[in-house]
Amino acid sequence: MKIDVITIFPGILEGPFKESMIKRAADQGVVEINLVDLRDYTHDQHRQVDDYPYGGGYGMVLKPEPLFEAVEDLNNRSGSANPRVILLTPQGRRFDQHLARELAEIEHMILICGRYEGVDERVRTALVDEEISIGDFVLTGGELAAAVVVDAVVRLLPGVLAEEASADESFTEPLLEYPHYTRPSVYRDMEVPPVLLSGNHGEIARWRRRQSLQRTLEKRPDLLEKADLLPEERIYLEDLKKKQS
Ligand code: SAM
């Protein structure tokens, strides 16, 4: 997969993309990530990327010309037929694991990080394929949102994690993951559940599944409406609900 991130502050993203899992994925050739400085697509002495909003009002707006030129240049240089152009914006589709999985199928995506009041509307209407928000809050710029999207997508690419690692994770099904414990088996009088020390893999799997159901009921009951559960799992949840009330 190839990911281009267009930004006026490439330095913000250098750290996150040079560490840990993303670095390993890049070193293995699973992903190629390019930080593209929007100012390289300006033609004036001051490398100006923003301007005042028509109609007046607070703040600056990212100009259309450098963004169109940057995307067109990346498009021309791309070996892939049709890169997906994504604008990070609080007004976009809410990012979640489902969308991360969808994006992990794409060969080449171009992420545009907004700044200030955002981007000229013509970028949104004529250049961008999709708008993504990482949540209902406003960040100063799209860089941290891009880092979130890249992290969530890259870890899903084949070969980045061991296959089993993502199989039980929260949101793989619409359920939260079960709790984890590591050594020591007793810490400050707090004991690891004995089933996890039993070596009985069937019992461990059953315990984990039930913990997952219970956690989801406690923390995110809305997810359960979409979960594909066995009849006995539904009965288990009904029993839990009765105990809670
Ligand atoms: N004036 C815009 C509005 O009210 O919708 C907010 C602009 S925000 C200060 C600057 C940039 O940060 C945006 O253009 C976008 O790229 C990025 N951004 C802010 N919040 C975001 C979010 N929740 N998800 C994705 N990107 C976000």
mmCIF file of C-alpha atoms and ligand atoms in Angstrom:
data_model
loop_
_atom_site.group_PDB
_atom_site.id
_atom_site.type_symbol
_atom_site.label_atom_id
_atom_site.label_comp_id
_atom_site.label_asym_id
_atom_site.label_seq_id
_atom_site.Cartn_x
_atom_site.Cartn_y
_atom_site.Cartn_z
ATOM 1 C CA MET A 1 0.000 0.000 0.000
ATOM 2 C CA LYS A 2 1.132 3.520 -0.732
ATOM 3 C CA ILE A 3 0.049 6.434 1.476
ATOM 4 C CA ASP A 4 0.805 10.079 0.658
ATOM 5 C CA VAL A 5 0.060 12.619 3.385
ATOM 6 C CA ILE A 6 -0.195 16.222 2.232
ATOM 7 C CA THR A 7 0.533 18.656 5.056
ATOM 8 C CA ILE A 8 2.082 22.040 5.749
ATOM 9 C CA PHE A 9 3.749 20.571 8.882
ATOM 10 C CA PRO A 10 5.435 17.306 7.830
ATOM 11 C CA GLY A 11 7.553 17.429 11.013
ATOM 12 C CA ILE A 12 4.470 16.622 13.130
ATOM 13 C CA LEU A 13 4.216 13.213 11.467
ATOM 14 C CA GLU A 14 7.872 12.271 11.198
ATOM 15 C CA GLY A 15 8.002 10.826 14.720
ATOM 16 C CA PRO A 16 4.861 8.659 14.631
ATOM 17 C CA PHE A 17 5.769 7.159 11.254
ATOM 18 C CA LYS A 18 9.367 6.366 12.224
ATOM 19 C CA GLU A 19 8.610 4.195 15.246
ATOM 20 C CA SER A 20 7.309 0.773 16.134
ATOM 21 C CA MET A 21 4.759 -1.030 13.968
ATOM 22 C CA ILE A 22 4.530 1.565 11.162
ATOM 23 C CA LYS A 23 8.316 1.675 10.808
ATOM 24 C CA ARG A 24 8.473 -2.126 10.729
ATOM 25 C CA ALA A 25 5.747 -2.283 8.092
ATOM 26 C CA ALA A 26 7.614 0.291 5.987
ATOM 27 C CA ASP A 27 10.934 -1.539 6.446
ATOM 28 C CA GLN A 28 9.273 -4.777 5.311
ATOM 29 C CA GLY A 29 7.920 -3.021 2.218
ATOM 30 C CA VAL A 30 4.276 -3.625 3.229
ATOM 31 C CA VAL A 31 3.578 0.099 3.134
ATOM 32 C CA GLU A 32 5.251 3.159 1.653
ATOM 33 C CA ILE A 33 4.408 6.412 3.422
ATOM 34 C CA ASN A 34 5.384 9.759 1.920
ATOM 35 C CA LEU A 35 5.074 13.055 3.735
ATOM 36 C CA VAL A 36 4.348 15.681 1.107
ATOM 37 C CA ASP A 37 5.006 19.317 1.976
ATOM 38 C CA LEU A 38 2.193 21.394 0.499
ATOM 39 C CA ARG A 39 4.550 24.376 0.255
ATOM 40 C CA ASP A 40 6.511 22.512 -2.449
ATOM 41 C CA TYR A 41 3.500 23.185 -4.707
ATOM 42 C CA THR A 42 3.518 26.972 -4.351
ATOM 43 C CA HIS A 43 5.107 29.311 -6.899
ATOM 44 C CA ASP A 44 5.631 32.507 -4.930
ATOM 45 C CA GLN A 45 8.574 33.705 -2.907
ATOM 46 C CA HIS A 46 6.732 33.281 0.415
ATOM 47 C CA ARG A 47 5.444 29.771 -0.420
ATOM 48 C CA GLN A 48 1.976 30.909 0.590
ATOM 49 C CA VAL A 49 -0.561 28.125 1.098
ATOM 50 C CA ASP A 50 -3.387 30.070 2.769
ATOM 51 C CA ASP A 51 -5.408 33.219 2.230
ATOM 52 C CA TYR A 52 -8.204 35.259 3.787
ATOM 53 C CA PRO A 53 -11.760 33.938 3.459
ATOM 54 C CA TYR A 54 -14.034 35.622 0.933
ATOM 55 C CA GLY A 55 -16.902 37.292 2.768
ATOM 56 C CA GLY A 56 -14.689 38.110 5.739
ATOM 57 C CA GLY A 57 -14.569 36.437 9.105
ATOM 58 C CA TYR A 58 -12.004 34.882 11.366
ATOM 59 C CA GLY A 59 -9.008 32.791 10.251
ATOM 60 C CA MET A 60 -7.347 31.668 7.073
ATOM 61 C CA VAL A 61 -8.246 29.055 4.474
ATOM 62 C CA LEU A 62 -5.925 26.673 2.581
ATOM 63 C CA LYS A 63 -5.827 27.813 -1.045
ATOM 64 C CA PRO A 64 -7.016 25.469 -3.804
ATOM 65 C CA GLU A 65 -4.074 25.750 -6.251
ATOM 66 C CA PRO A 66 -1.309 23.998 -4.234
ATOM 67 C CA LEU A 67 -3.696 21.233 -3.143
ATOM 68 C CA PHE A 68 -4.925 20.533 -6.693
ATOM 69 C CA GLU A 69 -1.354 20.594 -8.008
ATOM 70 C CA ALA A 70 -0.081 18.307 -5.247
ATOM 71 C CA VAL A 71 -2.808 15.709 -5.766
ATOM 72 C CA GLU A 72 -2.452 15.838 -9.565
ATOM 73 C CA ASP A 73 1.330 15.405 -9.295
ATOM 74 C CA LEU A 74 1.006 12.450 -6.877
ATOM 75 C CA ASN A 75 -1.644 10.993 -9.159
ATOM 76 C CA ASN A 76 0.614 11.268 -12.221
ATOM 77 C CA ARG A 77 3.547 9.727 -10.384
ATOM 78 C CA SER A 78 1.441 6.907 -8.953
ATOM 79 C CA GLY A 79 1.723 3.457 -10.422
ATOM 80 C CA SER A 80 -1.854 2.703 -9.282
ATOM 81 C CA ALA A 81 -4.854 3.417 -11.459
ATOM 82 C CA ASN A 82 -6.936 5.455 -9.077
ATOM 83 C CA PRO A 83 -5.624 6.736 -5.752
ATOM 84 C CA ARG A 84 -8.332 7.446 -3.138
ATOM 85 C CA VAL A 85 -8.144 11.124 -2.129
ATOM 86 C CA ILE A 86 -9.238 11.621 1.469
ATOM 87 C CA LEU A 87 -9.739 14.894 3.314
ATOM 88 C CA LEU A 88 -9.412 14.834 7.100
ATOM 89 C CA THR A 89 -12.203 17.037 8.443
ATOM 90 C CA PRO A 90 -14.448 17.107 11.511
ATOM 91 C CA GLN A 91 -17.363 17.175 9.046
ATOM 92 C CA GLY A 92 -16.531 13.799 7.481
ATOM 93 C CA ARG A 93 -17.683 10.206 7.889
ATOM 94 C CA ARG A 94 -16.827 8.986 11.368
ATOM 95 C CA PHE A 95 -13.710 6.798 11.352
ATOM 96 C CA ASP A 96 -14.148 3.337 12.865
ATOM 97 C CA GLN A 97 -12.761 -0.197 12.548
ATOM 98 C CA HIS A 98 -15.126 -0.966 9.670
ATOM 99 C CA LEU A 99 -13.793 2.001 7.683
ATOM 100 C CA ALA A 100 -10.194 1.086 8.652
ATOM 101 C CA ARG A 101 -10.772 -2.372 7.142
ATOM 102 C CA GLU A 102 -12.249 -0.779 4.003
ATOM 103 C CA LEU A 103 -9.234 1.509 3.597
ATOM 104 C CA ALA A 104 -6.809 -1.373 4.177
ATOM 105 C CA GLU A 105 -7.985 -2.788 0.809
ATOM 106 C CA ILE A 106 -6.887 0.312 -1.111
ATOM 107 C CA GLU A 107 -3.664 0.300 -3.116
ATOM 108 C CA HIS A 108 -2.904 4.019 -2.839
ATOM 109 C CA MET A 109 -4.467 6.729 -0.702
ATOM 110 C CA ILE A 110 -3.715 10.415 -0.530
ATOM 111 C CA LEU A 111 -4.580 12.061 2.798
ATOM 112 C CA ILE A 112 -5.053 15.825 2.905
ATOM 113 C CA CYS A 113 -4.492 17.534 6.270
ATOM 114 C CA GLY A 114 -6.414 20.782 6.672
ATOM 115 C CA ARG A 115 -5.288 23.687 8.859
ATOM 116 C CA TYR A 116 -6.712 26.978 10.103
ATOM 117 C CA GLU A 117 -10.393 27.248 9.090
ATOM 118 C CA GLY A 118 -9.979 24.331 6.685
ATOM 119 C CA VAL A 119 -9.632 24.060 2.930
ATOM 120 C CA ASP A 120 -11.221 25.981 0.055
ATOM 121 C CA GLU A 121 -14.601 24.371 -0.647
ATOM 122 C CA ARG A 122 -13.610 23.567 -4.269
ATOM 123 C CA VAL A 123 -11.057 21.113 -2.912
ATOM 124 C CA ARG A 124 -13.843 19.281 -1.131
ATOM 125 C CA THR A 125 -16.229 19.283 -4.089
ATOM 126 C CA ALA A 126 -13.839 18.630 -7.000
ATOM 127 C CA LEU A 127 -10.695 16.946 -5.679
ATOM 128 C CA VAL A 128 -11.646 14.753 -2.764
ATOM 129 C CA ASP A 129 -13.263 11.281 -2.950
ATOM 130 C CA GLU A 130 -14.052 10.938 0.730
ATOM 131 C CA GLU A 131 -14.073 13.007 3.933
ATOM 132 C CA ILE A 132 -13.107 11.390 7.222
ATOM 133 C CA SER A 133 -13.483 12.618 10.798
ATOM 134 C CA ILE A 134 -11.843 10.894 13.760
ATOM 135 C CA GLY A 135 -14.537 12.128 16.150
ATOM 136 C CA ASP A 136 -16.867 14.910 17.166
ATOM 137 C CA PHE A 137 -14.227 17.383 18.302
ATOM 138 C CA VAL A 138 -12.084 19.950 16.543
ATOM 139 C CA LEU A 139 -8.315 19.526 16.221
ATOM 140 C CA THR A 140 -5.933 22.292 15.201
ATOM 141 C CA GLY A 141 -4.969 20.431 12.045
ATOM 142 C CA GLY A 142 -5.447 17.185 10.172
ATOM 143 C CA GLU A 143 -2.002 15.727 10.977
ATOM 144 C CA LEU A 144 -2.950 13.920 14.188
ATOM 145 C CA ALA A 145 -6.112 12.648 12.513
ATOM 146 C CA ALA A 146 -3.989 11.343 9.613
ATOM 147 C CA ALA A 147 -1.695 9.591 12.120
ATOM 148 C CA VAL A 148 -4.728 7.888 13.685
ATOM 149 C CA VAL A 149 -6.043 6.714 10.311
ATOM 150 C CA VAL A 150 -2.625 5.501 9.108
ATOM 151 C CA ASP A 151 -1.963 3.599 12.354
ATOM 152 C CA ALA A 152 -5.343 1.857 12.349
ATOM 153 C CA VAL A 153 -5.077 0.942 8.653
ATOM 154 C CA VAL A 154 -1.434 -0.168 8.494
ATOM 155 C CA ARG A 155 -1.806 -2.653 11.374
ATOM 156 C CA LEU A 156 -4.505 -4.392 9.303
ATOM 157 C CA LEU A 157 -2.288 -4.901 6.255
ATOM 158 C CA PRO A 158 -1.331 -8.529 5.664
ATOM 159 C CA GLY A 159 1.910 -9.477 7.392
ATOM 160 C CA VAL A 160 2.061 -6.521 9.791
ATOM 161 C CA LEU A 161 0.597 -8.312 12.831
ATOM 162 C CA ALA A 162 0.397 -12.009 13.507
ATOM 163 C CA GLU A 163 -2.963 -13.097 12.072
ATOM 164 C CA GLU A 164 -4.318 -14.152 15.476
ATOM 165 C CA ALA A 165 -3.432 -10.775 16.997
ATOM 166 C CA SER A 166 -6.338 -8.953 15.402
ATOM 167 C CA ALA A 167 -8.803 -11.866 15.374
ATOM 168 C CA ASP A 168 -10.291 -11.235 18.851
ATOM 169 C CA GLU A 169 -9.694 -7.514 19.058
ATOM 170 C CA SER A 170 -12.394 -5.060 20.008
ATOM 171 C CA PHE A 171 -14.652 -4.222 17.038
ATOM 172 C CA THR A 172 -13.474 -7.169 14.897
ATOM 173 C CA GLU A 173 -16.962 -8.343 15.728
ATOM 174 C CA PRO A 174 -19.201 -5.669 17.236
ATOM 175 C CA LEU A 175 -17.901 -6.701 20.691
ATOM 176 C CA LEU A 176 -15.203 -5.423 23.046
ATOM 177 C CA GLU A 177 -12.250 -7.657 23.748
ATOM 178 C CA TYR A 178 -11.921 -9.718 26.967
ATOM 179 C CA PRO A 179 -9.488 -8.621 29.752
ATOM 180 C CA HIS A 180 -5.795 -9.513 29.655
ATOM 181 C CA TYR A 181 -3.442 -10.529 32.453
ATOM 182 C CA THR A 182 0.292 -11.198 32.581
ATOM 183 C CA ARG A 183 2.752 -12.276 35.280
ATOM 184 C CA PRO A 184 2.793 -12.210 38.292
ATOM 185 C CA SER A 185 -0.263 -14.369 38.960
ATOM 186 C CA VAL A 186 -0.870 -12.510 42.238
ATOM 187 C CA TYR A 187 -0.104 -8.824 42.569
ATOM 188 C CA ARG A 188 -1.004 -6.897 45.737
ATOM 189 C CA ASP A 189 -3.523 -9.609 46.615
ATOM 190 C CA MET A 190 -5.143 -9.319 43.200
ATOM 191 C CA GLU A 191 -5.294 -12.749 41.577
ATOM 192 C CA VAL A 192 -5.390 -13.710 37.933
ATOM 193 C CA PRO A 193 -8.619 -15.650 37.243
ATOM 194 C CA PRO A 194 -7.699 -19.341 37.862
ATOM 195 C CA VAL A 195 -9.152 -20.475 34.515
ATOM 196 C CA LEU A 196 -6.336 -18.617 32.704
ATOM 197 C CA LEU A 197 -3.757 -20.691 34.575
ATOM 198 C CA SER A 198 -5.591 -23.970 34.009
ATOM 199 C CA GLY A 199 -4.135 -24.800 30.591
ATOM 200 C CA ASN A 200 -7.638 -25.857 29.476
ATOM 201 C CA HIS A 201 -7.938 -24.056 26.159
ATOM 202 C CA GLY A 202 -11.633 -24.818 25.705
ATOM 203 C CA GLU A 203 -12.478 -23.355 29.104
ATOM 204 C CA ILE A 204 -10.238 -20.351 28.495
ATOM 205 C CA ALA A 205 -11.941 -19.621 25.163
ATOM 206 C CA ARG A 206 -15.388 -19.917 26.825
ATOM 207 C CA TRP A 207 -14.364 -17.598 29.692
ATOM 208 C CA ARG A 208 -12.964 -15.040 27.272
ATOM 209 C CA ARG A 209 -16.078 -15.063 25.128
ATOM 210 C CA ARG A 210 -18.281 -14.523 28.186
ATOM 211 C CA GLN A 211 -16.016 -11.743 29.460
ATOM 212 C CA SER A 212 -16.223 -10.117 26.073
ATOM 213 C CA LEU A 213 -20.030 -10.253 26.141
ATOM 214 C CA GLN A 214 -20.154 -8.946 29.713
ATOM 215 C CA ARG A 215 -17.767 -6.058 28.981
ATOM 216 C CA THR A 216 -19.709 -5.034 25.923
ATOM 217 C CA LEU A 217 -22.950 -5.112 27.918
ATOM 218 C CA GLU A 218 -21.399 -2.948 30.627
ATOM 219 C CA LYS A 219 -19.493 -0.456 28.470
ATOM 220 C CA ARG A 220 -21.012 -0.421 24.980
ATOM 221 C CA PRO A 221 -24.448 -2.058 25.031
ATOM 222 C CA ASP A 222 -25.241 -0.323 21.723
ATOM 223 C CA LEU A 223 -22.785 -2.689 19.971
ATOM 224 C CA LEU A 224 -24.727 -5.774 21.014
ATOM 225 C CA GLU A 225 -27.615 -4.847 18.718
ATOM 226 C CA LYS A 226 -25.343 -5.571 15.729
ATOM 227 C CA ALA A 227 -23.576 -8.631 17.165
ATOM 228 C CA ASP A 228 -24.158 -12.042 15.631
ATOM 229 C CA LEU A 229 -24.676 -14.123 18.794
ATOM 230 C CA LEU A 230 -25.507 -17.756 19.435
ATOM 231 C CA PRO A 231 -28.806 -18.486 21.238
ATOM 232 C CA GLU A 232 -26.936 -19.523 24.421
ATOM 233 C CA GLU A 233 -24.965 -16.273 24.326
ATOM 234 C CA ARG A 234 -28.191 -14.296 24.164
ATOM 235 C CA ILE A 235 -29.505 -16.257 27.170
ATOM 236 C CA TYR A 236 -26.251 -15.534 29.035
ATOM 237 C CA LEU A 237 -26.679 -11.808 28.347
ATOM 238 C CA GLU A 238 -30.335 -11.869 29.442
ATOM 239 C CA ASP A 239 -29.252 -13.506 32.722
ATOM 240 C CA LEU A 240 -26.596 -10.847 33.225
ATOM 241 C CA LYS A 241 -29.120 -8.085 32.589
ATOM 242 C CA LYS A 242 -31.500 -9.600 35.158
ATOM 243 C CA LYS A 243 -28.675 -9.729 37.725
ATOM 244 C CA GLN A 244 -27.813 -6.100 37.006
ATOM 245 C CA SER A 245 -31.383 -4.839 37.491
HETATM 246 N N1 SAM B 1 -13.480 25.297 10.649
HETATM 247 C C1 SAM B 1 -13.560 23.870 10.620
HETATM 248 C C2 SAM B 1 -14.944 23.425 11.074
HETATM 249 O O1 SAM B 1 -15.515 24.075 11.937
HETATM 250 O O2 SAM B 1 -15.452 22.396 10.580
HETATM 251 C C3 SAM B 1 -12.525 23.271 11.543
HETATM 252 C C4 SAM B 1 -11.130 23.444 11.037
HETATM 253 S S1 SAM B 1 -9.912 22.665 12.066
HETATM 254 C C5 SAM B 1 -9.490 23.967 13.171
HETATM 255 C C6 SAM B 1 -8.502 22.562 11.045
HETATM 256 C C7 SAM B 1 -8.265 21.237 10.376
HETATM 257 O O3 SAM B 1 -8.067 20.228 11.354
HETATM 258 C C8 SAM B 1 -9.392 20.701 9.517
HETATM 259 O O4 SAM B 1 -9.381 21.266 8.233
HETATM 260 C C9 SAM B 1 -9.111 19.211 9.499
HETATM 261 O O5 SAM B 1 -8.169 18.883 8.509
HETATM 262 C C10 SAM B 1 -8.490 18.969 10.861
HETATM 263 N N2 SAM B 1 -9.457 18.393 11.835
HETATM 264 C C11 SAM B 1 -9.962 19.021 12.914
HETATM 265 N N3 SAM B 1 -10.774 18.218 13.612
HETATM 266 C C12 SAM B 1 -10.786 17.029 12.959
HETATM 267 C C13 SAM B 1 -11.454 15.784 13.197
HETATM 268 N N4 SAM B 1 -12.270 15.615 14.218
HETATM 269 N N5 SAM B 1 -11.228 14.775 12.323
HETATM 270 C C14 SAM B 1 -10.404 14.939 11.258
HETATM 271 N N6 SAM B 1 -9.755 16.103 10.993
HETATM 272 C C15 SAM B 1 -9.932 17.141 11.826
#
